[in-house]
XYZ file of C-alpha atoms in Angstrom:
65
model
C -65.143 119.222 204.548
C -63.217 116.356 202.633
C -63.340 112.661 203.410
C -61.020 111.722 205.981
C -60.474 115.155 207.375
C -60.449 115.480 210.885
C -60.102 119.088 212.372
C -58.591 119.664 215.620
C -61.795 120.672 217.122
C -63.211 116.845 216.452
C -59.814 115.430 218.279
C -60.646 117.665 220.833
C -64.033 116.762 221.235
C -62.951 112.839 221.328
C -59.831 112.867 223.029
C -60.025 116.212 224.955
C -58.652 119.669 224.751
C -56.116 118.998 227.472
C -54.384 116.057 225.689
C -54.485 118.213 222.443
C -52.454 121.017 224.036
C -50.071 118.436 225.457
C -49.670 116.691 222.257
C -49.019 119.926 220.607
C -46.271 120.671 223.114
C -44.463 117.460 222.007
C -44.661 118.070 218.481
C -40.971 119.847 218.300
C -39.424 117.433 220.486
C -40.589 114.563 218.261
C -39.734 116.110 215.031
C -35.877 116.840 216.432
C -35.644 113.305 217.747
C -36.979 112.021 214.516
C -34.616 113.680 212.535
C -31.642 112.617 214.848
C -33.032 109.143 214.325
C -32.854 109.755 210.472
C -29.381 110.822 210.618
C -28.431 108.371 212.611
C -29.919 105.498 210.431
C -27.924 107.577 207.610
C -24.509 107.511 209.403
C -24.728 103.811 210.847
C -25.930 102.240 207.741
C -24.421 102.320 204.416
C -24.920 105.722 203.737
C -24.129 105.697 199.916
C -27.493 103.634 199.397
C -29.746 105.810 200.907
C -27.938 109.149 199.714
C -28.144 107.949 196.267
C -31.671 108.950 196.351
C -31.097 112.488 197.472
C -30.943 114.712 194.271
C -28.233 117.124 195.111
C -25.949 114.594 196.878
C -26.280 112.057 194.309
C -24.400 113.911 191.716
C -21.500 114.633 194.037
C -20.990 110.718 194.083
C -20.433 109.685 190.863
C -20.269 105.957 190.383
C -16.413 104.856 189.699
C -16.479 102.190 187.218
């Protein structure tokens, strides 16, 4: 076992199996809301600054000089 690796069994012993099961059910919801937050961040900020770092999209918006 690598240093810093904590398995779910160890977390279950510390926190409790019930709370680990509850946390697992919330993972998809949190992932969706995180994605929505990321899209909202790109939408409401200067999207060009953020999307310049995305490789595929970066080529579509060549700088007009």
